Amino acid sequence: MSSIRELLSEGTELLRKTGLNNPARDSELLLCFAIESGKLGLYTNPDRTVTPDKKNLFLDYLTRRAAFEPISYITGKKEFMDSVFLVNRSVLIPRPETEHLVEQAAALAKQIIAPKLLDLGTGSGCIAVCLKKSVPDAEITAVDISEAALITARKNTKANGTAGIRFLRSDLFDALGPDESFDLIISNPPYVTNEEYASLLPETRLFEPENALRGGSDGLDFYRKILFEAPSRLLPGGKILFEVGYRQAGQVSDMIESTGKFGGIKVVRDLAYIERVVIARKI
Ligand SMILES: C[S@@+](CC[C@H](N)C(=O)[O-])C[C@H]1O[C@@H](n2cnc3c(N)ncnc32)[C@H](O)[C@@H]1O
C-alpha cells in the first residue's frame, strides 16, 4: 500500500522526467481526481494509504499525462467563467482569454430586449451557455460543423441548467434559414496558422481537434468567410464580435473595414495586454 505522500512524489518525478512544465501541480490534480479528494485533503493526512484500485487509477492518469494528454481531457472537465464544462477530445478546451469575448458580448446583449445571438463554432458550448446564464432572455443559436462537438455542447447546456439554446450542425451560416438574422454574431473561430500549428505544444497538437484550431495559411480563413456573409446576417445596428489570435487584431480590423459594411471598430485586450477581441457595428 502506498501513502498519499509517496504517490505524490512518485507522480511528480515521473512527470518531471517527461519534461512537463508543472509536474508537482499535475501530480496533485490527478491524485485528487483519482482518490476523489480536494487539495486540502491531500495535505491534512499525507500518510493516509490509498487503496490498490485508486492507486492504479492514479498510475493510469499519470501515464496519460506523461503522453501529454491535457489534464482537462483526463478529468473530463474545465472551468470557464463561473461554470464547469464537460470536455473531451471532440471539443477545444475553453481558454481563459475567451472569457473576454463572452464579457463583451454579454454587456452588449444586456442593452437589447430578447437579443438574438449567434455563436459560430460553439465547440463545448462554453460561449453560448455563459451568455444564456448572464442574459436569460437571449435567443441563442449555436452552430458547429462537428456533430461530436454539438453532442458535448448539448450536455453542457443541460449540466449548466441553461435550457433553450438552439444547437445546429452547420458549416458556418449554411444551415440557417435564408432570412435569419441576429443582433450579435459571436465567434471564436479556428485561427492558428499552418506554421504555428506545427509548433504548438504537443498537448494541444496531439489531442485537441485540428478543425477547432487551424485557420489556413495565415490563420485568417474563417474571418474572411464569416465577414463575407455576416453583413446580411446582422439586423440593422447589429454587431460582430470576434476572438482573434496573437497579432491578428490589426489584420482582422482591416478586413472588417474593407468590407465597407461596418463601423465603430473596437479592439479589447486580454489580461496579458494582448489584443484579443475585435468588435464592429453593421452600418
Ligand atoms: C476555436 S474553436 C472554439 C470553440 C468554443 N467556441 C470555444 O471558444 O472554446 C472553433 C470551433 O469551430 C468549429 N468549426 C470549425 N469549422 C467550422 C465551420 N466551417 N462551421 C462551423 N463550425 C466550425 C470547430 O469544430 C470548433 O468547435
mmCIF file of N, CA, C and O in Angstrom, residues 139-237:
data_model
loop_
_atom_site.group_PDB
_atom_site.id
_atom_site.type_symbol
_atom_site.label_atom_id
_atom_site.label_comp_id
_atom_site.label_asym_id
_atom_site.label_seq_id
_atom_site.Cartn_x
_atom_site.Cartn_y
_atom_site.Cartn_z
ATOM 1 N N GLU A 139 -32.166 34.951 -27.190
ATOM 2 C CA GLU A 139 -32.496 33.802 -28.065
ATOM 3 C C GLU A 139 -31.200 33.413 -28.745
ATOM 4 O O GLU A 139 -30.700 34.149 -29.594
ATOM 5 N N ILE A 140 -30.654 32.258 -28.327
ATOM 6 C CA ILE A 140 -29.304 31.920 -28.796
ATOM 7 C C ILE A 140 -29.327 30.736 -29.765
ATOM 8 O O ILE A 140 -29.918 29.693 -29.473
ATOM 9 N N THR A 141 -28.660 30.937 -30.895
ATOM 10 C CA THR A 141 -28.405 29.827 -31.824
ATOM 11 C C THR A 141 -26.910 29.565 -31.778
ATOM 12 O O THR A 141 -26.109 30.499 -31.854
ATOM 13 N N ALA A 142 -26.549 28.294 -31.631
ATOM 14 C CA ALA A 142 -25.125 27.934 -31.553
ATOM 15 C C ALA A 142 -24.860 26.868 -32.606
ATOM 16 O O ALA A 142 -25.529 25.836 -32.607
ATOM 17 N N VAL A 143 -23.921 27.142 -33.502
ATOM 18 C CA VAL A 143 -23.669 26.169 -34.575
ATOM 19 C C VAL A 143 -22.245 25.635 -34.512
ATOM 20 O O VAL A 143 -21.335 26.299 -34.010
ATOM 21 N N ASP A 144 -22.094 24.435 -35.040
ATOM 22 C CA ASP A 144 -20.758 23.866 -35.203
ATOM 23 C C ASP A 144 -20.820 22.875 -36.364
ATOM 24 O O ASP A 144 -21.874 22.284 -36.621
ATOM 25 N N ILE A 145 -19.698 22.712 -37.026
ATOM 26 C CA ILE A 145 -19.652 21.750 -38.131
ATOM 27 C C ILE A 145 -19.510 20.323 -37.601
ATOM 28 O O ILE A 145 -19.795 19.359 -38.301
ATOM 29 N N SER A 146 -19.093 20.196 -36.337
ATOM 30 C CA SER A 146 -18.825 18.882 -35.756
ATOM 31 C C SER A 146 -20.008 18.392 -34.922
ATOM 32 O O SER A 146 -20.366 19.014 -33.918
ATOM 33 N N GLU A 147 -20.580 17.276 -35.355
ATOM 34 C CA GLU A 147 -21.705 16.688 -34.608
ATOM 35 C C GLU A 147 -21.242 16.253 -33.212
ATOM 36 O O GLU A 147 -21.958 16.415 -32.230
ATOM 37 N N ALA A 148 -20.016 15.716 -33.143
ATOM 38 C CA ALA A 148 -19.494 15.255 -31.841
ATOM 39 C C ALA A 148 -19.380 16.436 -30.875
ATOM 40 O O ALA A 148 -19.678 16.312 -29.681
ATOM 41 N N ALA A 149 -18.964 17.592 -31.385
ATOM 42 C CA ALA A 149 -18.879 18.778 -30.521
ATOM 43 C C ALA A 149 -20.278 19.177 -30.050
ATOM 44 O O ALA A 149 -20.482 19.494 -28.873
ATOM 45 N N LEU A 150 -21.255 19.103 -30.955
ATOM 46 C CA LEU A 150 -22.617 19.509 -30.586
ATOM 47 C C LEU A 150 -23.204 18.601 -29.509
ATOM 48 O O LEU A 150 -23.949 19.060 -28.641
ATOM 49 N N ILE A 151 -22.845 17.322 -29.556
ATOM 50 C CA ILE A 151 -23.341 16.391 -28.519
ATOM 51 C C ILE A 151 -22.819 16.873 -27.156
ATOM 52 O O ILE A 151 -23.552 16.943 -26.169
ATOM 53 N N THR A 152 -21.540 17.242 -27.114
ATOM 54 C CA THR A 152 -20.959 17.736 -25.855
ATOM 55 C C THR A 152 -21.592 19.077 -25.456
ATOM 56 O O THR A 152 -21.900 19.303 -24.284
ATOM 57 N N ALA A 153 -21.798 19.953 -26.437
ATOM 58 C CA ALA A 153 -22.400 21.268 -26.130
ATOM 59 C C ALA A 153 -23.801 21.081 -25.529
ATOM 60 O O ALA A 153 -24.167 21.760 -24.562
ATOM 61 N N ARG A 154 -24.558 20.153 -26.087
ATOM 62 C CA ARG A 154 -25.922 19.904 -25.555
ATOM 63 C C ARG A 154 -25.838 19.391 -24.113
ATOM 64 O O ARG A 154 -26.632 19.776 -23.262
ATOM 65 N N LYS A 155 -24.856 18.521 -23.858
ATOM 66 C CA LYS A 155 -24.691 18.018 -22.478
ATOM 67 C C LYS A 155 -24.351 19.183 -21.551
ATOM 68 O O LYS A 155 -24.787 19.229 -20.407
ATOM 69 N N ASN A 156 -23.545 20.095 -22.050
ATOM 70 C CA ASN A 156 -23.137 21.227 -21.207
ATOM 71 C C ASN A 156 -24.283 22.169 -20.897
ATOM 72 O O ASN A 156 -24.334 22.756 -19.818
ATOM 73 N N THR A 157 -25.196 22.313 -21.854
ATOM 74 C CA THR A 157 -26.326 23.198 -21.569
ATOM 75 C C THR A 157 -27.200 22.549 -20.492
ATOM 76 O O THR A 157 -27.688 23.214 -19.576
ATOM 77 N N LYS A 158 -27.330 21.236 -20.557
ATOM 78 C CA LYS A 158 -28.106 20.510 -19.549
ATOM 79 C C LYS A 158 -27.414 20.611 -18.185
ATOM 80 O O LYS A 158 -28.027 20.943 -17.172
ATOM 81 N N ALA A 159 -26.107 20.328 -18.172
ATOM 82 C CA ALA A 159 -25.354 20.328 -16.914
ATOM 83 C C ALA A 159 -25.368 21.700 -16.247
ATOM 84 O O ALA A 159 -25.266 21.807 -15.031
ATOM 85 N N ASN A 160 -25.472 22.742 -17.058
ATOM 86 C CA ASN A 160 -25.449 24.093 -16.503
ATOM 87 C C ASN A 160 -26.841 24.708 -16.357
ATOM 88 O O ASN A 160 -26.965 25.883 -16.005
ATOM 89 N N GLY A 161 -27.859 23.924 -16.652
ATOM 90 C CA GLY A 161 -29.234 24.388 -16.455
ATOM 91 C C GLY A 161 -29.617 25.560 -17.340
ATOM 92 O O GLY A 161 -30.384 26.433 -16.921
ATOM 93 N N THR A 162 -29.079 25.582 -18.555
ATOM 94 C CA THR A 162 -29.440 26.678 -19.464
ATOM 95 C C THR A 162 -30.249 26.129 -20.634
ATOM 96 O O THR A 162 -29.710 25.929 -21.719
ATOM 97 N N ALA A 163 -31.509 25.880 -20.383
ATOM 98 C CA ALA A 163 -32.349 25.341 -21.458
ATOM 99 C C ALA A 163 -32.615 26.428 -22.496
ATOM 100 O O ALA A 163 -32.463 27.610 -22.213
ATOM 101 N N GLY A 164 -33.004 25.990 -23.684
ATOM 102 C CA GLY A 164 -33.497 26.944 -24.677
ATOM 103 C C GLY A 164 -32.478 27.398 -25.708
ATOM 104 O O GLY A 164 -32.800 28.195 -26.578
ATOM 105 N N ILE A 165 -31.239 26.903 -25.624
ATOM 106 C CA ILE A 165 -30.284 27.257 -26.673
ATOM 107 C C ILE A 165 -30.562 26.337 -27.869
ATOM 108 O O ILE A 165 -30.771 25.131 -27.700
ATOM 109 N N ARG A 166 -30.579 26.914 -29.050
ATOM 110 C CA ARG A 166 -30.814 26.104 -30.258
ATOM 111 C C ARG A 166 -29.459 25.706 -30.842
ATOM 112 O O ARG A 166 -28.663 26.578 -31.216
ATOM 113 N N PHE A 167 -29.187 24.401 -30.863
ATOM 114 C CA PHE A 167 -27.914 23.910 -31.423
ATOM 115 C C PHE A 167 -28.162 23.359 -32.821
ATOM 116 O O PHE A 167 -29.144 22.637 -33.032
ATOM 117 N N LEU A 168 -27.265 23.689 -33.700
ATOM 118 C CA LEU A 168 -27.466 23.342 -35.105
ATOM 119 C C LEU A 168 -26.155 22.904 -35.723
ATOM 120 O O LEU A 168 -25.131 23.576 -35.543
ATOM 121 N N ARG A 169 -26.199 21.786 -36.450
ATOM 122 C CA ARG A 169 -24.998 21.413 -37.190
ATOM 123 C C ARG A 169 -24.970 22.239 -38.469
ATOM 124 O O ARG A 169 -25.916 22.199 -39.267
ATOM 125 N N SER A 170 -23.905 22.988 -38.649
ATOM 126 C CA SER A 170 -23.869 23.884 -39.803
ATOM 127 C C SER A 170 -22.439 24.259 -40.148
ATOM 128 O O SER A 170 -21.606 24.463 -39.266
ATOM 129 N N ASP A 171 -22.165 24.333 -41.445
ATOM 130 C CA ASP A 171 -20.911 24.907 -41.917
ATOM 131 C C ASP A 171 -21.136 26.422 -41.912
ATOM 132 O O ASP A 171 -21.846 26.947 -42.775
ATOM 133 N N LEU A 172 -20.615 27.066 -40.894
ATOM 134 C CA LEU A 172 -20.876 28.494 -40.653
ATOM 135 C C LEU A 172 -22.372 28.786 -40.777
ATOM 136 O O LEU A 172 -23.157 28.225 -40.041
ATOM 137 N N PHE A 173 -22.791 29.648 -41.734
ATOM 138 C CA PHE A 173 -24.199 30.068 -41.778
ATOM 139 C C PHE A 173 -25.094 29.112 -42.577
ATOM 140 O O PHE A 173 -26.308 29.322 -42.654
ATOM 141 N N ASP A 174 -24.500 28.081 -43.187
ATOM 142 C CA ASP A 174 -25.215 27.305 -44.214
ATOM 143 C C ASP A 174 -26.564 26.727 -43.795
ATOM 144 O O ASP A 174 -27.489 26.691 -44.604
ATOM 145 N N ALA A 175 -26.682 26.231 -42.559
ATOM 146 C CA ALA A 175 -27.937 25.559 -42.178
ATOM 147 C C ALA A 175 -28.987 26.521 -41.608
ATOM 148 O O ALA A 175 -30.075 26.097 -41.221
ATOM 149 N N LEU A 176 -28.657 27.798 -41.576
ATOM 150 C CA LEU A 176 -29.635 28.769 -41.061
ATOM 151 C C LEU A 176 -30.700 29.032 -42.132
ATOM 152 O O LEU A 176 -30.426 28.872 -43.333
ATOM 153 N N GLY A 177 -31.870 29.457 -41.688
ATOM 154 C CA GLY A 177 -32.905 29.827 -42.651
ATOM 155 C C GLY A 177 -32.436 31.020 -43.477
ATOM 156 O O GLY A 177 -31.618 31.819 -42.999
ATOM 157 N N PRO A 178 -32.945 31.160 -44.706
ATOM 158 C CA PRO A 178 -32.443 32.215 -45.599
ATOM 159 C C PRO A 178 -32.619 33.638 -45.045
ATOM 160 O O PRO A 178 -31.818 34.528 -45.351
ATOM 161 N N ASP A 179 -33.660 33.835 -44.235
ATOM 162 C CA ASP A 179 -33.905 35.200 -43.743
ATOM 163 C C ASP A 179 -33.485 35.400 -42.291
ATOM 164 O O ASP A 179 -33.795 36.428 -41.694
ATOM 165 N N GLU A 180 -32.794 34.434 -41.738
ATOM 166 C CA GLU A 180 -32.451 34.586 -40.308
ATOM 167 C C GLU A 180 -31.350 35.616 -40.108
ATOM 168 O O GLU A 180 -30.310 35.560 -40.783
ATOM 169 N N SER A 181 -31.595 36.520 -39.166
ATOM 170 C CA SER A 181 -30.539 37.490 -38.848
ATOM 171 C C SER A 181 -30.508 37.748 -37.340
ATOM 172 O O SER A 181 -31.451 37.407 -36.621
ATOM 173 N N PHE A 182 -29.434 38.376 -36.889
ATOM 174 C CA PHE A 182 -29.110 38.417 -35.462
ATOM 175 C C PHE A 182 -28.688 39.816 -35.012
ATOM 176 O O PHE A 182 -28.201 40.606 -35.810
ATOM 177 N N ASP A 183 -28.854 40.039 -33.701
ATOM 178 C CA ASP A 183 -28.339 41.296 -33.117
ATOM 179 C C ASP A 183 -26.831 41.213 -32.944
ATOM 180 O O ASP A 183 -26.130 42.199 -33.146
ATOM 181 N N LEU A 184 -26.368 40.038 -32.532
ATOM 182 C CA LEU A 184 -24.923 39.860 -32.341
ATOM 183 C C LEU A 184 -24.489 38.531 -32.950
ATOM 184 O O LEU A 184 -25.154 37.510 -32.748
ATOM 185 N N ILE A 185 -23.386 38.577 -33.683
ATOM 186 C CA ILE A 185 -22.745 37.331 -34.122
ATOM 187 C C ILE A 185 -21.435 37.255 -33.348
ATOM 188 O O ILE A 185 -20.623 38.199 -33.375
ATOM 189 N N ILE A 186 -21.249 36.144 -32.647
ATOM 190 C CA ILE A 186 -20.086 35.991 -31.772
ATOM 191 C C ILE A 186 -19.302 34.774 -32.252
ATOM 192 O O ILE A 186 -19.895 33.708 -32.452
ATOM 193 N N SER A 187 -17.999 34.935 -32.433
ATOM 194 C CA SER A 187 -17.246 33.761 -32.873
ATOM 195 C C SER A 187 -15.815 33.761 -32.357
ATOM 196 O O SER A 187 -15.119 34.769 -32.401
ATOM 197 N N ASN A 188 -15.434 32.593 -31.872
ATOM 198 C CA ASN A 188 -14.031 32.298 -31.598
ATOM 199 C C ASN A 188 -13.653 31.224 -32.614
ATOM 200 O O ASN A 188 -13.712 30.044 -32.326
ATOM 201 N N PRO A 189 -13.311 31.653 -33.822
ATOM 202 C CA PRO A 189 -13.099 30.648 -34.876
ATOM 203 C C PRO A 189 -11.710 30.036 -34.788
ATOM 204 O O PRO A 189 -10.855 30.532 -34.049
ATOM 205 N N PRO A 190 -11.464 28.970 -35.546
ATOM 206 C CA PRO A 190 -10.086 28.441 -35.600
ATOM 207 C C PRO A 190 -9.195 29.537 -36.202
ATOM 208 O O PRO A 190 -9.552 30.113 -37.227
ATOM 209 N N TYR A 191 -8.068 29.844 -35.559
ATOM 210 C CA TYR A 191 -7.246 30.937 -36.096
ATOM 211 C C TYR A 191 -5.734 30.676 -36.066
ATOM 212 O O TYR A 191 -4.928 31.585 -36.208
ATOM 213 N N VAL A 192 -5.347 29.425 -35.898
ATOM 214 C CA VAL A 192 -3.919 29.094 -35.849
ATOM 215 C C VAL A 192 -3.382 28.953 -37.283
ATOM 216 O O VAL A 192 -4.004 28.284 -38.116
ATOM 217 N N THR A 193 -2.246 29.589 -37.575
ATOM 218 C CA THR A 193 -1.664 29.488 -38.920
ATOM 219 C C THR A 193 -1.019 28.104 -39.076
ATOM 220 O O THR A 193 -0.725 27.432 -38.085
ATOM 221 N N ASN A 194 -0.755 27.737 -40.329
ATOM 222 C CA ASN A 194 -0.116 26.428 -40.575
ATOM 223 C C ASN A 194 1.225 26.345 -39.858
ATOM 224 O O ASN A 194 1.576 25.313 -39.284
ATOM 225 N N GLU A 195 1.962 27.453 -39.902
ATOM 226 C CA GLU A 195 3.285 27.465 -39.272
ATOM 227 C C GLU A 195 3.172 27.296 -37.745
ATOM 228 O O GLU A 195 3.894 26.502 -37.150
ATOM 229 N N GLU A 196 2.235 28.045 -37.161
ATOM 230 C CA GLU A 196 2.046 27.937 -35.700
ATOM 231 C C GLU A 196 1.595 26.533 -35.311
ATOM 232 O O GLU A 196 2.005 26.003 -34.281
ATOM 233 N N TYR A 197 0.755 25.954 -36.158
ATOM 234 C CA TYR A 197 0.204 24.627 -35.825
ATOM 235 C C TYR A 197 1.326 23.610 -35.632
ATOM 236 O O TYR A 197 1.311 22.826 -34.691
ATOM 237 N N ALA A 198 2.317 23.683 -36.516
ATOM 238 C CA ALA A 198 3.425 22.719 -36.453
ATOM 239 C C ALA A 198 4.214 22.861 -35.155
ATOM 240 O O ALA A 198 4.825 21.905 -34.685
ATOM 241 N N SER A 199 4.194 24.060 -34.556
ATOM 242 C CA SER A 199 4.995 24.240 -33.346
ATOM 243 C C SER A 199 4.157 24.378 -32.070
ATOM 244 O O SER A 199 4.654 24.825 -31.038
ATOM 245 N N LEU A 200 2.895 23.983 -32.150
ATOM 246 C CA LEU A 200 2.062 24.020 -30.935
ATOM 247 C C LEU A 200 2.579 23.010 -29.924
ATOM 248 O O LEU A 200 3.206 22.012 -30.291
ATOM 249 N N LEU A 201 2.295 23.244 -28.654
ATOM 250 C CA LEU A 201 2.653 22.272 -27.620
ATOM 251 C C LEU A 201 2.012 20.930 -27.959
ATOM 252 O O LEU A 201 0.883 20.894 -28.461
ATOM 253 N N PRO A 202 2.718 19.819 -27.665
ATOM 254 C CA PRO A 202 2.135 18.510 -28.015
ATOM 255 C C PRO A 202 0.756 18.297 -27.393
ATOM 256 O O PRO A 202 -0.106 17.667 -27.993
ATOM 257 N N GLU A 203 0.519 18.862 -26.206
ATOM 258 C CA GLU A 203 -0.787 18.599 -25.595
ATOM 259 C C GLU A 203 -1.927 19.196 -26.416
ATOM 260 O O GLU A 203 -3.032 18.667 -26.423
ATOM 261 N N THR A 204 -1.651 20.276 -27.114
ATOM 262 C CA THR A 204 -2.677 20.843 -27.984
ATOM 263 C C THR A 204 -2.688 20.118 -29.327
ATOM 264 O O THR A 204 -3.718 19.625 -29.779
ATOM 265 N N ARG A 205 -1.514 20.022 -29.959
ATOM 266 C CA ARG A 205 -1.437 19.475 -31.326
ATOM 267 C C ARG A 205 -1.878 18.010 -31.393
ATOM 268 O O ARG A 205 -2.568 17.602 -32.317
ATOM 269 N N LEU A 206 -1.504 17.229 -30.382
ATOM 270 C CA LEU A 206 -1.813 15.800 -30.447
ATOM 271 C C LEU A 206 -3.211 15.455 -29.948
ATOM 272 O O LEU A 206 -3.722 14.387 -30.234
ATOM 273 N N PHE A 207 -3.833 16.355 -29.186
ATOM 274 C CA PHE A 207 -5.088 15.969 -28.545
ATOM 275 C C PHE A 207 -6.299 16.824 -28.919
ATOM 276 O O PHE A 207 -7.408 16.307 -28.962
ATOM 277 N N GLU A 208 -6.120 18.113 -29.150
ATOM 278 C CA GLU A 208 -7.296 18.944 -29.395
ATOM 279 C C GLU A 208 -7.673 18.859 -30.882
ATOM 280 O O GLU A 208 -6.811 18.638 -31.737
ATOM 281 N N PRO A 209 -8.971 19.009 -31.207
ATOM 282 C CA PRO A 209 -9.391 18.784 -32.592
ATOM 283 C C PRO A 209 -8.742 19.784 -33.564
ATOM 284 O O PRO A 209 -8.782 20.994 -33.341
ATOM 285 N N GLU A 210 -8.177 19.222 -34.618
ATOM 286 C CA GLU A 210 -7.480 20.054 -35.599
ATOM 287 C C GLU A 210 -8.427 21.091 -36.214
ATOM 288 O O GLU A 210 -8.048 22.244 -36.423
ATOM 289 N N ASN A 211 -9.681 20.681 -36.451
ATOM 290 C CA ASN A 211 -10.597 21.621 -37.115
ATOM 291 C C ASN A 211 -11.110 22.708 -36.166
ATOM 292 O O ASN A 211 -11.883 23.565 -36.548
ATOM 293 N N ALA A 212 -10.690 22.636 -34.899
ATOM 294 C CA ALA A 212 -11.026 23.730 -33.970
ATOM 295 C C ALA A 212 -9.875 24.728 -33.913
ATOM 296 O O ALA A 212 -10.004 25.792 -33.304
ATOM 297 N N LEU A 213 -8.751 24.365 -34.523
ATOM 298 C CA LEU A 213 -7.544 25.181 -34.364
ATOM 299 C C LEU A 213 -7.090 25.858 -35.658
ATOM 300 O O LEU A 213 -6.773 27.042 -35.677
ATOM 301 N N ARG A 214 -7.066 25.114 -36.751
ATOM 302 C CA ARG A 214 -6.399 25.599 -37.960
ATOM 303 C C ARG A 214 -7.254 26.564 -38.765
ATOM 304 O O ARG A 214 -8.375 26.246 -39.143
ATOM 305 N N GLY A 215 -6.664 27.711 -39.026
ATOM 306 C CA GLY A 215 -7.382 28.742 -39.784
ATOM 307 C C GLY A 215 -6.743 29.037 -41.135
ATOM 308 O O GLY A 215 -6.828 30.155 -41.621
ATOM 309 N N GLY A 216 -6.057 28.043 -41.711
ATOM 310 C CA GLY A 216 -5.461 28.259 -43.036
ATOM 311 C C GLY A 216 -4.055 28.831 -42.946
ATOM 312 O O GLY A 216 -3.500 28.977 -41.861
ATOM 313 N N SER A 217 -3.469 29.158 -44.106
ATOM 314 C CA SER A 217 -2.046 29.508 -44.122
ATOM 315 C C SER A 217 -1.744 30.753 -43.280
ATOM 316 O O SER A 217 -0.736 30.792 -42.588
ATOM 317 N N ASP A 218 -2.623 31.745 -43.305
ATOM 318 C CA ASP A 218 -2.359 32.930 -42.466
ATOM 319 C C ASP A 218 -3.251 32.953 -41.223
ATOM 320 O O ASP A 218 -3.268 33.942 -40.478
ATOM 321 N N GLY A 219 -4.013 31.891 -41.007
ATOM 322 C CA GLY A 219 -4.868 31.796 -39.811
ATOM 323 C C GLY A 219 -6.167 32.582 -39.928
ATOM 324 O O GLY A 219 -6.987 32.561 -39.018
ATOM 325 N N LEU A 220 -6.361 33.266 -41.072
ATOM 326 C CA LEU A 220 -7.482 34.205 -41.143
ATOM 327 C C LEU A 220 -8.646 33.734 -42.029
ATOM 328 O O LEU A 220 -9.586 34.488 -42.270
ATOM 329 N N ASP A 221 -8.569 32.487 -42.500
ATOM 330 C CA ASP A 221 -9.608 31.985 -43.425
ATOM 331 C C ASP A 221 -11.027 32.164 -42.887
ATOM 332 O O ASP A 221 -11.928 32.556 -43.629
ATOM 333 N N PHE A 222 -11.229 31.850 -41.599
ATOM 334 C CA PHE A 222 -12.597 31.904 -41.062
ATOM 335 C C PHE A 222 -13.107 33.341 -40.946
ATOM 336 O O PHE A 222 -14.291 33.590 -41.154
ATOM 337 N N TYR A 223 -12.212 34.279 -40.638
ATOM 338 C CA TYR A 223 -12.653 35.681 -40.561
ATOM 339 C C TYR A 223 -13.128 36.122 -41.946
ATOM 340 O O TYR A 223 -14.148 36.801 -42.086
ATOM 341 N N ARG A 224 -12.375 35.739 -42.987
ATOM 342 C CA ARG A 224 -12.759 36.086 -44.370
ATOM 343 C C ARG A 224 -14.141 35.536 -44.693
ATOM 344 O O ARG A 224 -15.021 36.251 -45.157
ATOM 345 N N LYS A 225 -14.313 34.233 -44.427
ATOM 346 C CA LYS A 225 -15.587 33.577 -44.778
ATOM 347 C C LYS A 225 -16.739 34.189 -43.982
ATOM 348 O O LYS A 225 -17.812 34.434 -44.514
ATOM 349 N N ILE A 226 -16.510 34.391 -42.696
ATOM 350 C CA ILE A 226 -17.601 34.905 -41.844
ATOM 351 C C ILE A 226 -17.965 36.327 -42.281
ATOM 352 O O ILE A 226 -19.140 36.672 -42.402
ATOM 353 N N LEU A 227 -16.940 37.138 -42.562
ATOM 354 C CA LEU A 227 -17.221 38.535 -42.923
ATOM 355 C C LEU A 227 -17.932 38.654 -44.262
ATOM 356 O O LEU A 227 -18.641 39.628 -44.516
ATOM 357 N N PHE A 228 -17.763 37.659 -45.119
ATOM 358 C CA PHE A 228 -18.432 37.683 -46.415
ATOM 359 C C PHE A 228 -19.948 37.658 -46.230
ATOM 360 O O PHE A 228 -20.685 38.365 -46.901
ATOM 361 N N GLU A 229 -20.403 36.846 -45.279
ATOM 362 C CA GLU A 229 -21.858 36.689 -45.109
ATOM 363 C C GLU A 229 -22.440 37.467 -43.923
ATOM 364 O O GLU A 229 -23.650 37.725 -43.875
ATOM 365 N N ALA A 230 -21.582 37.834 -42.981
ATOM 366 C CA ALA A 230 -22.101 38.447 -41.739
ATOM 367 C C ALA A 230 -22.985 39.680 -41.975
ATOM 368 O O ALA A 230 -24.030 39.798 -41.309
ATOM 369 N N PRO A 231 -22.643 40.587 -42.893
ATOM 370 C CA PRO A 231 -23.499 41.779 -43.033
ATOM 371 C C PRO A 231 -24.957 41.425 -43.322
ATOM 372 O O PRO A 231 -25.864 42.049 -42.773
ATOM 373 N N SER A 232 -25.187 40.391 -44.131
ATOM 374 C CA SER A 232 -26.581 40.040 -44.453
ATOM 375 C C SER A 232 -27.227 39.226 -43.332
ATOM 376 O O SER A 232 -28.430 38.980 -43.352
ATOM 377 N N ARG A 233 -26.444 38.794 -42.353
ATOM 378 C CA ARG A 233 -26.980 38.016 -41.230
ATOM 379 C C ARG A 233 -27.122 38.847 -39.962
ATOM 380 O O ARG A 233 -27.413 38.322 -38.892
ATOM 381 N N LEU A 234 -26.831 40.146 -40.079
ATOM 382 C CA LEU A 234 -26.980 41.019 -38.913
ATOM 383 C C LEU A 234 -28.188 41.932 -39.102
ATOM 384 O O LEU A 234 -28.426 42.470 -40.196
ATOM 385 N N LEU A 235 -28.923 42.130 -38.017
ATOM 386 C CA LEU A 235 -30.040 43.071 -38.036
ATOM 387 C C LEU A 235 -29.465 44.488 -38.105
ATOM 388 O O LEU A 235 -28.277 44.690 -37.813
ATOM 389 N N PRO A 236 -30.266 45.479 -38.461
ATOM 390 C CA PRO A 236 -29.732 46.851 -38.508
ATOM 391 C C PRO A 236 -29.086 47.212 -37.161
ATOM 392 O O PRO A 236 -29.656 46.959 -36.100
ATOM 393 N N GLY A 237 -27.875 47.744 -37.211
ATOM 394 C CA GLY A 237 -27.161 48.122 -35.979
ATOM 395 C C GLY A 237 -26.544 46.936 -35.255
ATOM 396 O O GLY A 237 -25.944 47.094 -34.181
#
